[in-house]
Tab-separated table of C-alpha atoms in Angstrom:
chain	number	residue	atom	x	y	z
Y	57	MET	CA	12.134	-50.857	-23.465
Y	58	LYS	CA	14.046	-53.842	-24.248
Y	59	SER	CA	17.489	-54.028	-21.941
Y	60	PHE	CA	20.466	-54.927	-24.496
Y	61	SER	CA	22.764	-55.576	-21.823
Y	62	ARG	CA	20.627	-58.476	-20.406
Y	63	TYR	CA	21.895	-60.572	-23.286
Y	64	CYS	CA	25.662	-61.149	-22.438
Y	65	LEU	CA	27.855	-64.114	-21.801
Y	66	LEU	CA	26.179	-67.274	-22.830
Y	67	ALA	CA	22.673	-66.521	-23.595
Y	68	VAL	CA	22.743	-67.271	-27.075
Y	69	ILE	CA	23.987	-70.545	-26.021
Y	70	LEU	CA	22.520	-71.985	-22.745
Y	71	PHE	CA	20.182	-69.145	-21.429
Y	72	SER	CA	16.961	-68.124	-22.962
Y	73	SER	CA	15.796	-66.669	-20.182
Y	74	TYR	CA	15.762	-66.026	-16.471
Y	75	LYS	CA	14.076	-63.734	-13.885
Y	76	THR	CA	14.539	-60.128	-14.134
Y	77	LYS	CA	15.537	-57.756	-11.083
Y	78	ASN	CA	12.119	-56.983	-10.238
Y	79	SER	CA	11.772	-60.431	-8.966
Y	80	GLN	CA	14.618	-59.862	-7.117
Y	81	PRO	CA	13.972	-57.618	-4.123
Y	82	LYS	CA	17.456	-58.163	-2.405
Y	83	VAL	CA	20.520	-58.146	-4.891
Y	84	LYS	CA	22.647	-61.053	-3.709
Y	85	GLU	CA	26.680	-60.900	-4.012
Y	86	TYR	CA	27.736	-64.211	-5.662
Y	87	PHE	CA	31.389	-63.446	-6.267
Y	88	THR	CA	34.425	-62.074	-4.017
Y	89	VAL	CA	33.148	-58.922	-6.287
Y	90	PRO	CA	31.211	-56.849	-3.964
Y	91	GLY	CA	32.186	-53.345	-5.369
Y	92	PRO	CA	32.487	-50.694	-5.763
Y	93	LEU	CA	34.295	-51.133	-8.977
Y	94	SER	CA	36.585	-48.036	-10.310
Y	95	TYR	CA	36.361	-47.641	-14.113
Y	96	ASN	CA	37.066	-44.479	-16.067
Y	97	GLN	CA	37.485	-42.607	-12.840
Y	98	THR	CA	33.767	-43.477	-12.174
Y	99	SER	CA	32.971	-45.539	-8.920
Y	100	TYR	CA	30.259	-48.302	-9.862
Y	101	GLN	CA	27.993	-50.049	-7.254
Y	102	LEU	CA	26.579	-53.277	-7.528
Y	103	SER	CA	22.719	-52.740	-8.326
Y	104	TRP	CA	21.809	-56.181	-9.592
Y	105	SER	CA	22.607	-59.816	-9.563
Y	106	ALA	CA	20.910	-63.032	-10.793
Y	107	HIS	CA	21.694	-66.724	-10.664
Y	108	PRO	CA	19.487	-67.933	-13.616
Y	109	SER	CA	21.061	-71.494	-13.905
Y	110	ALA	CA	23.171	-74.153	-11.981
Y	111	ASN	CA	26.272	-72.729	-13.610
Y	112	TYR	CA	25.599	-69.098	-14.681
Y	113	TYR	CA	26.096	-66.364	-12.971
Y	114	LYS	CA	25.481	-62.741	-13.348
Y	115	GLN	CA	26.086	-58.709	-11.801
Y	116	GLU	CA	25.583	-55.460	-12.634
Y	117	TYR	CA	27.186	-52.247	-11.538
Y	118	LEU	CA	25.727	-48.707	-11.907
Y	119	PRO	CA	27.152	-45.300	-10.863
Y	120	ALA	CA	25.522	-43.527	-8.186
Y	121	GLY	CA	21.948	-42.120	-9.011
Y	122	GLU	CA	21.654	-44.663	-12.299
Y	123	LYS	CA	18.768	-46.861	-12.807
Y	124	SER	CA	19.277	-50.173	-15.114
Y	125	ALA	CA	16.265	-48.749	-16.841
Y	126	SER	CA	18.123	-45.763	-18.386
Y	127	PHE	CA	21.729	-45.889	-17.415
Y	128	THR	CA	24.278	-44.338	-19.431
Y	129	HIS	CA	26.959	-46.491	-18.135
Y	130	MET	CA	27.206	-50.161	-16.655
Y	131	LEU	CA	30.125	-52.505	-15.740
Y	132	MET	CA	28.516	-56.221	-15.909
Y	133	VAL	CA	30.554	-59.592	-14.314
Y	134	GLU	CA	29.347	-63.004	-15.673
Y	135	ALA	CA	30.528	-66.617	-15.207
Y	136	VAL	CA	29.707	-69.796	-16.422
Y	137	THR	CA	31.242	-72.924	-15.314
Y	138	GLY	CA	31.698	-76.273	-16.939
Y	139	ASP	CA	33.786	-77.261	-20.011
Y	140	ILE	CA	33.024	-74.476	-22.297
Y	141	ALA	CA	35.457	-73.180	-24.970
Y	142	ILE	CA	36.131	-69.344	-25.058
Y	143	LYS	CA	36.167	-69.535	-28.971
Y	144	ASP	CA	32.631	-70.850	-28.927
Y	145	VAL	CA	31.215	-68.014	-26.708
Y	146	VAL	CA	32.352	-65.612	-28.984
Y	147	SER	CA	31.500	-67.189	-31.934
Y	148	ALA	CA	27.897	-67.631	-30.581
Y	149	LYS	CA	27.726	-63.781	-29.702
Y	150	ILE	CA	28.859	-62.836	-33.088
Y	151	LYS	CA	26.032	-65.045	-34.928
Y	152	GLU	CA	23.769	-63.190	-32.650
Y	153	LEU	CA	25.492	-60.080	-33.570
Y	154	GLU	CA	25.086	-60.915	-37.877
Y	155	GLN	CA	21.341	-61.672	-37.266
Y	156	ARG	CA	20.757	-58.270	-35.538
Y	157	LYS	CA	22.616	-56.438	-38.527
Y	158	LYS	CA	19.254	-57.732	-40.439
Y	159	THR	CA	16.914	-55.884	-38.629
Y	160	ASP	CA	19.313	-52.872	-37.024
Y	161	PRO	CA	20.829	-50.623	-39.544
Y	162	MET	CA	23.289	-49.571	-36.785
Y	163	ALA	CA	24.970	-53.136	-35.538
Y	164	ASN	CA	28.246	-53.699	-36.049
Y	165	TYR	CA	31.245	-55.375	-34.088
Y	166	GLN	CA	34.777	-56.093	-34.099
Y	167	VAL	CA	36.948	-58.781	-32.318
Y	168	ILE	CA	40.463	-58.734	-31.261
Y	169	GLU	CA	42.287	-62.193	-30.273
Y	170	ASN	CA	44.812	-62.014	-27.247
Y	171	LYS	CA	47.035	-64.836	-28.839
Y	172	ALA	CA	49.360	-64.540	-25.596
Y	173	THR	CA	46.478	-65.139	-22.763
Y	174	GLY	CA	43.825	-66.573	-25.157
Y	175	ASP	CA	41.261	-64.118	-23.920
Y	176	TYR	CA	38.767	-62.036	-26.512
Y	177	LEU	CA	37.797	-58.579	-26.410
Y	178	LEU	CA	34.723	-57.625	-28.327
Y	179	ASP	CA	33.115	-54.490	-29.226
Y	180	PHE	CA	29.811	-53.990	-30.857
Y	181	ILE	CA	27.385	-51.215	-31.176
Y	182	MET	CA	23.539	-51.512	-31.660
Y	183	SER	CA	20.351	-49.318	-31.774
Y	184	GLU	CA	16.563	-49.383	-30.840
Y	185	GLY	CA	13.838	-47.589	-32.521
Y	186	ASN	CA	10.915	-47.173	-34.501
Y	187	GLY	CA	11.590	-46.259	-38.171
Y	188	SER	CA	13.847	-43.622	-38.926
Y	189	ASN	CA	13.842	-42.521	-35.211
Y	190	THR	CA	16.599	-44.135	-32.913
Y	191	ASP	CA	15.207	-44.324	-29.162
Y	192	VAL	CA	18.919	-45.909	-27.760
Y	193	ALA	CA	21.981	-46.470	-29.279
Y	194	GLU	CA	24.157	-48.661	-27.111
Y	195	TRP	CA	28.385	-49.454	-27.299
Y	196	ASN	CA	29.806	-52.371	-25.394
Y	197	ALA	CA	33.117	-53.562	-24.811
Y	198	TYR	CA	33.494	-57.381	-23.618
Y	199	ARG	CA	36.264	-58.950	-22.527
Y	200	TYR	CA	35.848	-62.728	-22.310
Y	201	ALA	CA	38.692	-65.100	-20.252
Y	202	ASN	CA	39.081	-68.341	-18.517
Y	203	LEU	CA	37.749	-68.929	-15.015
Y	204	LYS	CA	41.173	-69.266	-12.431
Y	205	GLY	CA	41.259	-72.141	-10.734
Y	206	ARG	CA	38.040	-74.158	-12.477
Y	207	LYS	CA	36.883	-74.970	-15.643
Y	208	GLY	CA	35.013	-71.895	-17.110
Y	209	ILE	CA	34.635	-68.244	-18.352
Y	210	GLN	CA	33.932	-65.213	-17.115
Y	211	LEU	CA	33.216	-61.884	-18.939
Y	212	PHE	CA	33.740	-58.218	-17.735
Y	213	ALA	CA	32.023	-55.640	-19.625
Y	214	TYR	CA	31.494	-52.159	-20.352
Y	215	SER	CA	28.129	-50.843	-21.976
Y	216	THR	CA	27.182	-47.067	-22.455
Y	217	ARG	CA	24.191	-45.518	-23.760
Y	218	GLY	CA	22.591	-42.708	-25.683
Y	219	TYR	CA	18.577	-41.950	-25.642
Y	220	GLY	CA	16.615	-39.884	-28.135
Y	221	ALA	CA	17.807	-36.557	-29.121
Y	222	ALA	CA	21.190	-37.245	-27.560
Y	223	VAL	CA	21.888	-40.037	-29.781
Y	224	ASN	CA	23.622	-38.259	-32.420
Y	225	GLY	CA	25.863	-36.722	-30.132
Y	226	PHE	CA	26.835	-39.856	-28.791
Y	227	LEU	CA	27.495	-41.576	-32.036
Y	228	LYS	CA	29.818	-38.801	-32.771
Y	229	ASN	CA	31.703	-38.700	-29.319
Y	230	LEU	CA	31.918	-42.178	-29.967
Y	231	LYS	CA	33.483	-42.061	-32.888
Y	232	ILE	CA	36.155	-39.623	-31.208
Y	233	ILE	CA	36.987	-41.654	-28.265
Y	234	ARG	CA	36.200	-45.389	-29.164
Y	235	GLN	CA	39.684	-46.604	-29.916
Y	236	LYS	CA	41.069	-44.817	-26.826
Y	237	GLU	CA	38.423	-46.558	-24.863
Y	238	ILE	CA	39.065	-50.006	-26.098
Y	239	SER	CA	42.827	-49.488	-25.345
Y	240	ALA	CA	41.712	-48.461	-21.819
Y	241	PHE	CA	39.235	-51.743	-21.427
Y	242	ALA	CA	41.836	-53.759	-22.996
Y	243	ALA	CA	44.321	-53.002	-20.002
Y	244	TYR	CA	42.302	-52.529	-17.244
Y	245	LYS	CA	42.764	-55.307	-14.391
Y	246	ILE	CA	39.374	-57.134	-14.680
Y	247	PRO	CA	38.395	-58.375	-11.428
Y	248	ALA	CA	38.946	-62.288	-10.392
Y	249	VAL	CA	35.667	-64.241	-10.185
Y	250	ILE	CA	35.630	-66.754	-7.427
Y	251	ILE	CA	32.135	-68.096	-7.095
Y	252	LYS	CA	30.829	-67.953	-3.455
Y	253	ASN	CA	27.918	-70.404	-2.809
Y	254	GLU	CA	29.336	-73.824	-4.470
């Protein structure tokens, strides 16, 4: 199954592909964010990382017992260095989601700008399936912020999924908790990213 969450921060602008976790036997910690991270009273451990280009880094965190191919909850931290505007990154992601809407009837999104900080919060849902059958539904919340102390952007993201027969219950519950989840995610103190190997 295609991993939606592998397509995050600047993939649609700068990065078309990179090594998967299967080609990385050992997880490398690129930031000062080794985990565990605590979110919604759940502990998340660093489970996968990648450095697919000179200026792009990505780390994923999972609760104990979960695997990337079948996770129900995941946190992600990404960073890209360089003279890149957050608005351009968010616009590119929105463009990607608009394209997805053409083939994914569940795809939808909303974007919130924090005018005081210049940060953005994008929440979106998408699905994958065959015909009328939905194999997986995924809801994501992305927070985009400028890196501290240098040019660049960091992403802090939360992703949750429902699979197969559980998709309907997942979607019903999401309707109830979505606004509360967005508020909690917006208020969460995101980890500060300092790239270690530069």
